[in-house]
Tab-separated table of N, CA, C and O and ligand atoms in Angstrom:
chain	number	residue	atom	x	y	z
A	1	UNK	N	41.917	-59.549	50.806
A	1	UNK	CA	41.801	-58.388	49.906
A	1	UNK	C	43.120	-57.620	49.892
A	1	UNK	O	43.581	-57.174	50.920
A	2	UNK	N	43.723	-57.480	48.745
A	2	UNK	CA	44.998	-56.787	48.664
A	2	UNK	C	44.812	-55.270	48.678
A	2	UNK	O	43.877	-54.745	48.087
A	3	UNK	N	45.736	-54.600	49.332
A	3	UNK	CA	45.624	-53.154	49.468
A	3	UNK	C	45.766	-52.431	48.128
A	3	UNK	O	45.249	-51.342	47.958
A	4	UNK	N	46.464	-53.058	47.176
A	4	UNK	CA	46.651	-52.367	45.895
A	4	UNK	C	45.370	-52.321	45.078
A	4	UNK	O	45.250	-51.551	44.152
A	5	UNK	N	44.446	-53.180	45.426
A	5	UNK	CA	43.235	-53.253	44.635
A	5	UNK	C	42.124	-52.342	45.123
A	5	UNK	O	40.990	-52.484	44.738
A	6	UNK	N	42.481	-51.413	45.985
A	6	UNK	CA	41.444	-50.487	46.413
A	6	UNK	C	41.893	-49.047	46.222
A	6	UNK	O	43.072	-48.735	46.289
A	7	UNK	N	40.922	-48.194	45.946
A	7	UNK	CA	41.213	-46.780	45.761
A	7	UNK	C	40.442	-45.995	46.809
A	7	UNK	O	39.302	-46.314	47.135
A	8	UNK	N	41.090	-44.960	47.320
A	8	UNK	CA	40.423	-44.157	48.321
A	8	UNK	C	39.497	-43.142	47.655
A	8	UNK	O	39.837	-42.557	46.622
A	9	UNK	N	38.325	-42.953	48.242
A	9	UNK	CA	37.401	-41.916	47.761
A	9	UNK	C	37.070	-40.984	48.923
A	9	UNK	O	37.303	-41.323	50.083
A	10	UNK	N	36.528	-39.826	48.594
A	10	UNK	CA	36.171	-38.878	49.643
A	10	UNK	C	34.743	-39.133	50.111
A	10	UNK	O	33.990	-39.873	49.474
A	11	UNK	N	34.403	-38.487	51.214
A	11	UNK	CA	33.043	-38.638	51.714
A	11	UNK	C	32.029	-38.060	50.726
A	11	UNK	O	30.922	-38.583	50.599
A	12	UNK	N	32.408	-37.014	50.014
A	12	UNK	CA	31.449	-36.476	49.050
A	12	UNK	C	31.283	-37.407	47.844
A	12	UNK	O	30.206	-37.482	47.254
A	13	UNK	N	32.362	-38.154	47.499
A	13	UNK	CA	32.210	-39.214	46.488
A	13	UNK	C	31.199	-40.252	46.971
A	13	UNK	O	30.320	-40.675	46.220
A	14	UNK	N	31.354	-40.633	48.229
A	14	UNK	CA	30.460	-41.649	48.792
A	14	UNK	C	29.018	-41.154	48.793
A	14	UNK	O	28.093	-41.897	48.462
A	15	UNK	N	28.848	-39.882	49.136
A	15	UNK	CA	27.496	-39.303	49.126
A	15	UNK	C	26.892	-39.336	47.735
A	15	UNK	O	25.705	-39.597	47.566
A	16	UNK	N	27.719	-39.075	46.730
A	16	UNK	CA	27.157	-39.069	45.385
A	16	UNK	C	26.893	-40.492	44.884
A	16	UNK	O	26.010	-40.701	44.053
A	17	UNK	N	27.612	-41.472	45.413
A	17	UNK	CA	27.321	-42.868	45.056
A	17	UNK	C	26.017	-43.319	45.719
A	17	UNK	O	25.146	-43.895	45.079
A	18	UNK	N	25.895	-43.033	46.985
A	18	UNK	CA	24.771	-43.569	47.751
A	18	UNK	C	23.507	-42.727	47.623
A	18	UNK	O	22.403	-43.226	47.829
A	19	UNK	N	23.658	-41.459	47.306
A	19	UNK	CA	22.482	-40.591	47.231
A	19	UNK	C	21.773	-40.540	48.575
A	19	UNK	O	22.411	-40.359	49.606
A	20	UNK	N	20.462	-40.758	48.543
A	20	UNK	CA	19.674	-40.704	49.778
A	20	UNK	C	20.000	-41.825	50.744
A	20	UNK	O	19.649	-41.758	51.922
A	21	UNK	N	20.660	-42.860	50.248
A	21	UNK	CA	21.020	-43.969	51.124
A	21	UNK	C	22.174	-43.634	52.041
A	21	UNK	O	22.509	-44.411	52.930
A	22	UNK	N	22.792	-42.487	51.819
A	22	UNK	CA	23.925	-42.117	52.661
A	22	UNK	C	23.532	-42.036	54.136
A	22	UNK	O	24.296	-42.432	55.009
A	23	UNK	N	22.335	-41.535	54.408
A	23	UNK	CA	21.880	-41.428	55.793
A	23	UNK	C	21.784	-42.804	56.448
A	23	UNK	O	22.143	-42.981	57.615
A	24	UNK	N	21.307	-43.758	55.672
A	24	UNK	CA	21.238	-45.136	56.129
A	24	UNK	C	22.628	-45.690	56.404
A	24	UNK	O	22.855	-46.397	57.377
A	25	UNK	N	23.528	-45.363	55.490
A	25	UNK	CA	24.909	-45.811	55.606
A	25	UNK	C	25.523	-45.271	56.895
A	25	UNK	O	26.180	-45.994	57.639
A	26	UNK	N	25.265	-43.991	57.157
A	26	UNK	CA	25.781	-43.380	58.382
A	26	UNK	C	25.266	-44.112	59.613
A	26	UNK	O	26.007	-44.374	60.547
A	27	UNK	N	23.963	-44.420	59.577
A	27	UNK	CA	23.329	-45.047	60.731
A	27	UNK	C	23.752	-46.499	60.893
A	27	UNK	O	24.074	-46.951	61.978
A	28	UNK	N	23.725	-47.231	59.773
A	28	UNK	CA	23.901	-48.679	59.877
A	28	UNK	C	25.352	-49.127	59.773
A	28	UNK	O	25.684	-50.226	60.186
A	29	UNK	N	26.180	-48.307	59.169
A	29	UNK	CA	27.564	-48.737	58.965
A	29	UNK	C	28.534	-47.931	59.823
A	29	UNK	O	29.261	-48.474	60.642
A	30	UNK	N	28.509	-46.606	59.641
A	30	UNK	CA	29.481	-45.777	60.366
A	30	UNK	C	29.235	-45.837	61.871
A	30	UNK	O	30.173	-45.917	62.655
A	31	UNK	N	27.953	-45.828	62.264
A	31	UNK	CA	27.626	-45.804	63.695
A	31	UNK	C	27.346	-47.186	64.255
A	31	UNK	O	26.752	-47.307	65.316
A	32	UNK	N	27.724	-48.211	63.536
A	32	UNK	CA	27.372	-49.556	63.974
A	32	UNK	C	28.465	-50.523	63.537
A	32	UNK	O	28.291	-51.309	62.623
A	33	UNK	N	29.575	-50.423	64.216
A	33	UNK	CA	30.730	-51.189	63.767
A	33	UNK	C	31.193	-52.152	64.856
A	33	UNK	O	31.093	-51.869	66.056
A	34	UNK	N	31.678	-53.319	64.434
A	34	UNK	CA	32.189	-54.290	65.384
A	34	UNK	C	33.601	-53.917	65.797
A	34	UNK	O	34.457	-53.708	64.940
A	35	UNK	N	33.799	-53.824	67.080
A	35	UNK	CA	35.149	-53.601	67.584
A	35	UNK	C	35.568	-54.823	68.388
A	35	UNK	O	34.937	-55.159	69.381
A	36	UNK	N	36.638	-55.487	67.947
A	36	UNK	CA	37.110	-56.693	68.617
A	36	UNK	C	37.690	-56.402	69.984
A	36	UNK	O	37.924	-57.308	70.787
A	37	UNK	N	37.930	-55.153	70.256
A	37	UNK	CA	38.561	-54.772	71.510
A	37	UNK	C	37.548	-54.357	72.586
A	37	UNK	O	37.844	-54.360	73.763
A	38	UNK	N	36.361	-53.980	72.148
A	38	UNK	CA	35.329	-53.543	73.096
A	38	UNK	C	34.433	-54.715	73.478
A	38	UNK	O	34.321	-55.689	72.758
A	39	UNK	N	33.777	-54.593	74.607
A	39	UNK	CA	32.923	-55.669	75.096
A	39	UNK	C	31.625	-55.808	74.313
A	39	UNK	O	31.093	-56.884	74.147
A	40	UNK	N	31.097	-54.710	73.823
A	40	UNK	CA	29.787	-54.759	73.184
A	40	UNK	C	29.917	-54.661	71.673
A	40	UNK	O	30.036	-53.580	71.125
A	41	UNK	N	29.920	-55.820	71.021
A	41	UNK	CA	30.100	-55.835	69.571
A	41	UNK	C	28.962	-55.128	68.829
A	41	UNK	O	27.836	-55.104	69.309
A	42	UNK	N	29.274	-54.620	67.690
A	42	UNK	CA	28.305	-53.956	66.809
A	42	UNK	C	27.618	-52.761	67.441
A	42	UNK	O	26.475	-52.482	67.172
A	43	UNK	N	28.291	-52.087	68.316
A	43	UNK	CA	27.643	-50.910	68.883
A	43	UNK	C	28.566	-49.713	68.858
A	43	UNK	O	28.224	-48.667	69.358
A	44	UNK	N	29.726	-49.873	68.274
A	44	UNK	CA	30.668	-48.768	68.295
A	44	UNK	C	30.529	-47.888	67.051
A	44	UNK	O	29.944	-48.288	66.053
A	45	UNK	N	31.064	-46.702	67.145
A	45	UNK	CA	31.049	-45.770	66.028
A	45	UNK	C	32.458	-45.636	65.466
A	45	UNK	O	33.432	-45.627	66.211
A	46	UNK	N	32.548	-45.569	64.141
A	46	UNK	CA	33.838	-45.418	63.484
A	46	UNK	C	34.204	-43.935	63.405
A	46	UNK	O	33.406	-43.131	62.939
A	47	UNK	N	35.388	-43.600	63.818
A	47	UNK	CA	35.861	-42.216	63.668
A	47	UNK	C	37.145	-42.186	62.839
A	47	UNK	O	37.813	-43.210	62.672
A	48	UNK	N	37.477	-41.007	62.360
A	48	UNK	CA	38.691	-40.807	61.548
A	48	UNK	C	38.808	-41.844	60.430
A	48	UNK	O	39.868	-42.414	60.213
A	49	UNK	N	37.707	-42.073	59.756
A	49	UNK	CA	37.706	-43.155	58.779
A	49	UNK	C	38.134	-42.701	57.391
A	49	UNK	O	38.068	-41.528	57.039
A	50	UNK	N	38.590	-43.675	56.633
A	50	UNK	CA	38.874	-43.498	55.217
A	50	UNK	C	37.957	-44.437	54.463
A	50	UNK	O	37.636	-45.521	54.947
A	51	UNK	N	37.557	-44.014	53.269
A	51	UNK	CA	36.612	-44.805	52.485
A	51	UNK	C	37.321	-45.283	51.224
A	51	UNK	O	38.029	-44.513	50.571
A	52	UNK	N	37.127	-46.551	50.888
A	52	UNK	CA	37.772	-47.126	49.714
A	52	UNK	C	36.757	-47.867	48.852
A	52	UNK	O	35.727	-48.321	49.348
A	53	UNK	N	37.092	-47.964	47.572
A	53	UNK	CA	36.370	-48.863	46.670
A	53	UNK	C	37.337	-49.950	46.256
A	53	UNK	O	38.495	-49.680	45.963
A	54	UNK	N	36.867	-51.208	46.222
A	54	UNK	CA	37.747	-52.260	45.734
A	54	UNK	C	37.418	-52.596	44.281
A	54	UNK	O	36.591	-51.945	43.646
A	55	UNK	N	38.095	-53.621	43.772
A	55	UNK	CA	37.912	-54.006	42.370
A	55	UNK	C	36.499	-54.461	42.045
A	55	UNK	O	36.060	-54.413	40.906
A	56	UNK	N	35.801	-54.931	43.056
A	56	UNK	CA	34.424	-55.393	42.842
A	56	UNK	C	33.426	-54.259	43.029
A	56	UNK	O	32.221	-54.468	43.016
A	57	UNK	N	33.971	-53.041	43.221
A	57	UNK	CA	33.145	-51.860	43.479
A	57	UNK	C	32.364	-51.952	44.776
A	57	UNK	O	31.280	-51.397	44.901
A	58	UNK	N	32.903	-52.676	45.712
A	58	UNK	CA	32.326	-52.675	47.042
A	58	UNK	C	32.983	-51.556	47.859
A	58	UNK	O	34.061	-51.083	47.521
A	59	UNK	N	32.287	-51.159	48.904
A	59	UNK	CA	32.764	-50.033	49.709
A	59	UNK	C	33.416	-50.560	50.985
A	59	UNK	O	32.867	-51.420	51.661
A	60	UNK	N	34.590	-50.047	51.272
A	60	UNK	CA	35.298	-50.439	52.486
A	60	UNK	C	35.513	-49.196	53.342
A	60	UNK	O	35.985	-48.169	52.852
A	61	UNK	N	35.132	-49.310	54.581
A	61	UNK	CA	35.289	-48.204	55.511
A	61	UNK	C	36.327	-48.636	56.544
A	61	UNK	O	36.155	-49.654	57.207
A	62	UNK	N	37.408	-47.854	56.649
A	62	UNK	CA	38.426	-48.189	57.635
A	62	UNK	C	38.644	-47.011	58.563
A	62	UNK	O	38.893	-45.899	58.112
A	63	UNK	N	38.527	-47.275	59.844
A	63	UNK	CA	38.706	-46.195	60.801
A	63	UNK	C	39.071	-46.739	62.163
A	63	UNK	O	39.692	-47.787	62.266
A	64	UNK	N	38.637	-46.022	63.174
A	64	UNK	CA	38.987	-46.380	64.537
A	64	UNK	C	37.761	-46.334	65.434
A	64	UNK	O	36.870	-45.511	65.238
A	65	UNK	N	37.743	-47.222	66.391
A	65	UNK	CA	36.646	-47.288	67.351
A	65	UNK	C	36.601	-46.007	68.184
A	65	UNK	O	37.625	-45.561	68.704
A	66	UNK	N	35.380	-45.443	68.282
A	66	UNK	CA	35.226	-44.201	69.029
A	66	UNK	C	35.511	-44.398	70.518
A	66	UNK	O	35.975	-43.494	71.197
A	67	UNK	N	35.208	-45.601	70.993
A	67	UNK	CA	35.369	-45.854	72.426
A	67	UNK	C	36.821	-46.079	72.826
A	67	UNK	O	37.270	-45.562	73.827
A	68	UNK	N	37.518	-46.909	72.060
A	68	UNK	CA	38.844	-47.335	72.523
A	68	UNK	C	39.974	-47.006	71.545
A	68	UNK	O	41.134	-47.178	71.888
A	69	UNK	N	39.657	-46.583	70.328
A	69	UNK	CA	40.709	-46.244	69.378
A	69	UNK	C	41.269	-47.420	68.606
A	69	UNK	O	42.183	-47.267	67.800
A	70	UNK	N	40.729	-48.600	68.832
A	70	UNK	CA	41.152	-49.800	68.112
A	70	UNK	C	40.765	-49.678	66.639
A	70	UNK	O	39.677	-49.215	66.326
A	71	UNK	N	41.650	-50.112	65.707
A	71	UNK	CA	41.279	-50.049	64.286
A	71	UNK	C	40.070	-50.940	63.984
A	71	UNK	O	40.017	-52.079	64.449
A	72	UNK	N	39.124	-50.411	63.241
A	72	UNK	CA	37.931	-51.175	62.859
A	72	UNK	C	37.682	-50.979	61.369
A	72	UNK	O	38.139	-49.999	60.771
A	73	UNK	N	36.968	-51.914	60.766
A	73	UNK	CA	36.612	-51.722	59.366
A	73	UNK	C	35.277	-52.386	59.051
A	73	UNK	O	34.854	-53.323	59.725
A	74	UNK	N	34.608	-51.872	58.049
A	74	UNK	CA	33.355	-52.442	57.577
A	74	UNK	C	33.445	-52.608	56.076
A	74	UNK	O	34.073	-51.807	55.386
A	75	UNK	N	32.810	-53.642	55.611
A	75	UNK	CA	32.806	-53.958	54.201
A	75	UNK	C	31.353	-53.937	53.745
A	75	UNK	O	30.507	-54.582	54.337
A	76	UNK	N	31.053	-53.165	52.723
A	76	UNK	CA	29.674	-53.039	52.277
A	76	UNK	C	29.595	-53.452	50.816
A	76	UNK	O	30.274	-52.881	49.959
A	77	UNK	N	28.784	-54.448	50.532
A	77	UNK	CA	28.659	-54.913	49.156
A	77	UNK	C	27.787	-53.967	48.350
A	77	UNK	O	26.577	-53.963	48.476
A	78	UNK	N	28.431	-53.163	47.531
A	78	UNK	CA	27.703	-52.227	46.679
A	78	UNK	C	27.850	-52.621	45.217
A	78	UNK	O	27.141	-52.129	44.355
A	79	UNK	N	28.789	-53.529	44.963
A	79	UNK	CA	29.104	-53.906	43.593
A	79	UNK	C	27.963	-54.567	42.854
A	79	UNK	O	27.966	-54.634	41.638
A	80	UNK	N	26.989	-55.089	43.618
A	80	UNK	CA	25.876	-55.747	42.957
A	80	UNK	C	24.616	-54.899	42.955
A	80	UNK	O	23.556	-55.340	42.518
A	81	UNK	N	24.741	-53.680	43.447
A	81	UNK	CA	23.589	-52.785	43.466
A	81	UNK	C	23.622	-51.924	42.201
A	81	UNK	O	24.496	-51.076	42.040
A	82	UNK	N	22.685	-52.175	41.315
A	82	UNK	CA	22.719	-51.556	39.994
A	82	UNK	C	22.783	-50.038	40.048
A	82	UNK	O	23.550	-49.423	39.322
A	83	UNK	N	21.993	-49.437	40.929
A	83	UNK	CA	21.941	-47.976	40.930
A	83	UNK	C	23.261	-47.332	41.371
A	83	UNK	O	23.531	-46.190	41.063
A	84	UNK	N	24.083	-48.086	42.103
A	84	UNK	CA	25.367	-47.541	42.520
A	84	UNK	C	26.429	-47.688	41.433
A	84	UNK	O	27.417	-46.959	41.428
A	85	UNK	N	26.216	-48.670	40.552
A	85	UNK	CA	27.276	-49.041	39.627
A	85	UNK	C	27.737	-47.922	38.690
A	85	UNK	O	28.918	-47.688	38.509
A	86	UNK	N	26.771	-47.229	38.096
A	86	UNK	CA	27.134	-46.154	37.165
A	86	UNK	C	27.901	-45.057	37.880
A	86	UNK	O	28.878	-44.526	37.361
A	87	UNK	N	27.423	-44.720	39.074
A	87	UNK	CA	28.075	-43.642	39.832
A	87	UNK	C	29.486	-44.055	40.239
A	87	UNK	O	30.422	-43.256	40.189
A	88	UNK	N	29.627	-45.321	40.646
A	88	UNK	CA	30.954	-45.807	41.033
A	88	UNK	C	31.894	-45.797	39.821
A	88	UNK	O	33.046	-45.368	39.916
A	89	UNK	N	31.380	-46.241	38.679
A	89	UNK	CA	32.201	-46.263	37.466
A	89	UNK	C	32.677	-44.857	37.098
A	89	UNK	O	33.830	-44.656	36.712
A	90	UNK	N	31.785	-43.876	37.246
A	90	UNK	CA	32.138	-42.493	36.941
A	90	UNK	C	33.249	-41.995	37.861
A	90	UNK	O	34.215	-41.385	37.429
A	91	UNK	N	33.085	-42.263	39.148
A	91	UNK	CA	34.065	-41.796	40.129
A	91	UNK	C	35.421	-42.479	39.892
A	91	UNK	O	36.462	-41.843	39.953
A	92	UNK	N	35.375	-43.763	39.589
A	92	UNK	CA	36.628	-44.470	39.338
A	92	UNK	C	37.361	-43.911	38.115
A	92	UNK	O	38.577	-43.858	38.082
A	93	UNK	N	36.597	-43.506	37.116
A	93	UNK	CA	37.188	-42.911	35.927
A	93	UNK	C	37.925	-41.623	36.270
A	93	UNK	O	39.025	-41.367	35.800
A	94	UNK	N	37.289	-40.816	37.120
A	94	UNK	CA	37.905	-39.550	37.530
A	94	UNK	C	39.155	-39.773	38.371
A	94	UNK	O	40.060	-38.934	38.372
A	95	UNK	N	39.186	-40.883	39.093
A	95	UNK	CA	40.322	-41.142	39.962
A	95	UNK	C	41.541	-41.603	39.188
A	95	UNK	O	42.653	-41.472	39.640
A	96	UNK	N	41.310	-42.157	38.011
A	96	UNK	CA	42.441	-42.635	37.231
A	96	UNK	C	43.273	-41.487	36.693
A	96	UNK	O	42.724	-40.510	36.209
A	97	UNK	N	44.586	-41.612	36.780
A	97	UNK	CA	45.466	-40.542	36.321
A	97	UNK	C	45.437	-40.366	34.799
A	97	UNK	O	45.145	-41.275	34.102
B	1	LIG	ZN1	36.568	-50.391	70.750
Protein backbone atom coordinates (compact mmCIF):
# COMPACT_ATOMS: atom_id res chain seq x y z
CA UNK A 1 0.00 0.00 0.00
CA UNK A 2 1.57 3.27 -1.07
CA UNK A 3 1.60 6.14 1.38
CA UNK A 4 0.38 8.61 -1.23
CA UNK A 5 -2.84 6.75 -1.61
CA UNK A 6 -4.06 7.40 1.87
CA UNK A 7 -5.51 10.46 3.53
CA UNK A 8 -5.47 11.19 7.21
CA UNK A 9 -8.78 11.72 9.00
CA UNK A 10 -9.56 12.81 12.53
CA UNK A 11 -11.09 10.71 15.24
CA UNK A 12 -14.31 12.66 14.93
CA UNK A 13 -14.35 11.84 11.19
CA UNK A 14 -13.98 8.20 12.14
CA UNK A 15 -16.81 8.50 14.66
CA UNK A 16 -19.09 9.94 12.04
CA UNK A 17 -18.19 7.14 9.60
CA UNK A 18 -18.70 4.34 12.08
CA UNK A 19 -21.57 5.79 14.08
CA UNK A 20 -22.51 3.38 16.86
CA UNK A 21 -19.90 0.94 15.63
CA UNK A 22 -17.19 3.21 16.92
CA UNK A 23 -17.39 1.59 20.35
CA UNK A 24 -16.83 -1.78 18.73
CA UNK A 25 -13.93 -0.35 16.78
CA UNK A 26 -12.38 0.94 19.99
CA UNK A 27 -12.74 -2.45 21.63
CA UNK A 28 -11.82 -4.72 18.76
CA UNK A 29 -9.29 -2.66 16.87
CA UNK A 30 -7.73 0.07 18.99
CA UNK A 31 -7.50 -2.11 22.11
CA UNK A 32 -6.64 -5.30 20.30
CA UNK A 33 -3.60 -4.90 18.15
CA UNK A 34 -0.80 -7.26 17.19
CA UNK A 35 2.60 -6.13 18.31
CA UNK A 36 5.50 -8.02 16.75
CA UNK A 37 7.72 -6.90 19.57
CA UNK A 38 5.60 -8.09 22.50
CA UNK A 39 5.20 -11.68 23.60
CA UNK A 40 1.42 -11.75 23.65
CA UNK A 41 0.06 -11.08 20.19
CA UNK A 42 -3.31 -9.40 19.70
CA UNK A 43 -3.52 -8.10 23.20
CA UNK A 44 -1.89 -4.73 22.99
CA UNK A 45 -3.50 -1.32 22.82
CA UNK A 46 -2.63 1.27 20.19
CA UNK A 47 -1.67 4.70 21.48
CA UNK A 48 -0.81 7.98 19.75
CA UNK A 49 -2.48 6.70 16.63
CA UNK A 50 -3.30 8.34 13.34
CA UNK A 51 -6.25 7.26 11.24
CA UNK A 52 -6.17 7.04 7.45
CA UNK A 53 -8.48 6.14 4.60
CA UNK A 54 -7.00 4.48 1.54
CA UNK A 55 -8.19 4.45 -2.07
CA UNK A 56 -10.45 1.50 -1.37
CA UNK A 57 -12.03 3.43 1.50
CA UNK A 58 -10.64 1.04 4.03
CA UNK A 59 -9.55 2.33 7.41
CA UNK A 60 -5.93 2.17 8.50
CA UNK A 61 -4.91 2.79 12.07
CA UNK A 62 -1.25 3.50 12.70
CA UNK A 63 0.14 4.01 16.15
CA UNK A 64 2.36 2.58 18.81
CA UNK A 65 2.14 -0.33 21.20
CA UNK A 66 1.09 0.79 24.66
CA UNK A 67 3.39 -1.74 26.29
CA UNK A 68 6.64 -1.27 24.43
CA UNK A 69 6.26 1.68 22.04
CA UNK A 70 6.84 -0.44 18.94
CA UNK A 71 5.01 0.88 15.83
CA UNK A 72 1.81 -1.08 15.18
CA UNK A 73 -0.95 -0.82 12.62
CA UNK A 74 -4.37 -2.28 11.89
CA UNK A 75 -6.20 -2.46 8.63
CA UNK A 76 -9.99 -2.51 8.67
CA UNK A 77 -11.98 -3.29 5.56
CA UNK A 78 -14.72 -0.69 5.47
CA UNK A 79 -14.77 -0.17 1.73
CA UNK A 80 -17.28 -2.94 1.24
CA UNK A 81 -19.62 -1.89 4.01
CA UNK A 82 -22.44 -0.02 2.33
CA UNK A 83 -23.47 2.08 5.30
CA UNK A 84 -19.95 3.47 5.67
CA UNK A 85 -19.53 4.30 2.01
CA UNK A 86 -21.64 7.45 1.79
CA UNK A 87 -20.11 8.87 4.94
CA UNK A 88 -16.59 8.09 3.72
CA UNK A 89 -17.32 9.69 0.34
CA UNK A 90 -18.58 12.83 2.08
CA UNK A 91 -15.51 13.10 4.29
CA UNK A 92 -13.17 12.52 1.37
CA UNK A 93 -14.88 15.32 -0.54
CA UNK A 94 -14.29 17.71 2.34
CA UNK A 95 -10.65 16.69 2.54
CA UNK A 96 -9.97 17.57 -1.06
CA UNK A 97 -8.49 21.02 -1.54
ZN1 LIG B 1 4.61 -4.11 22.08
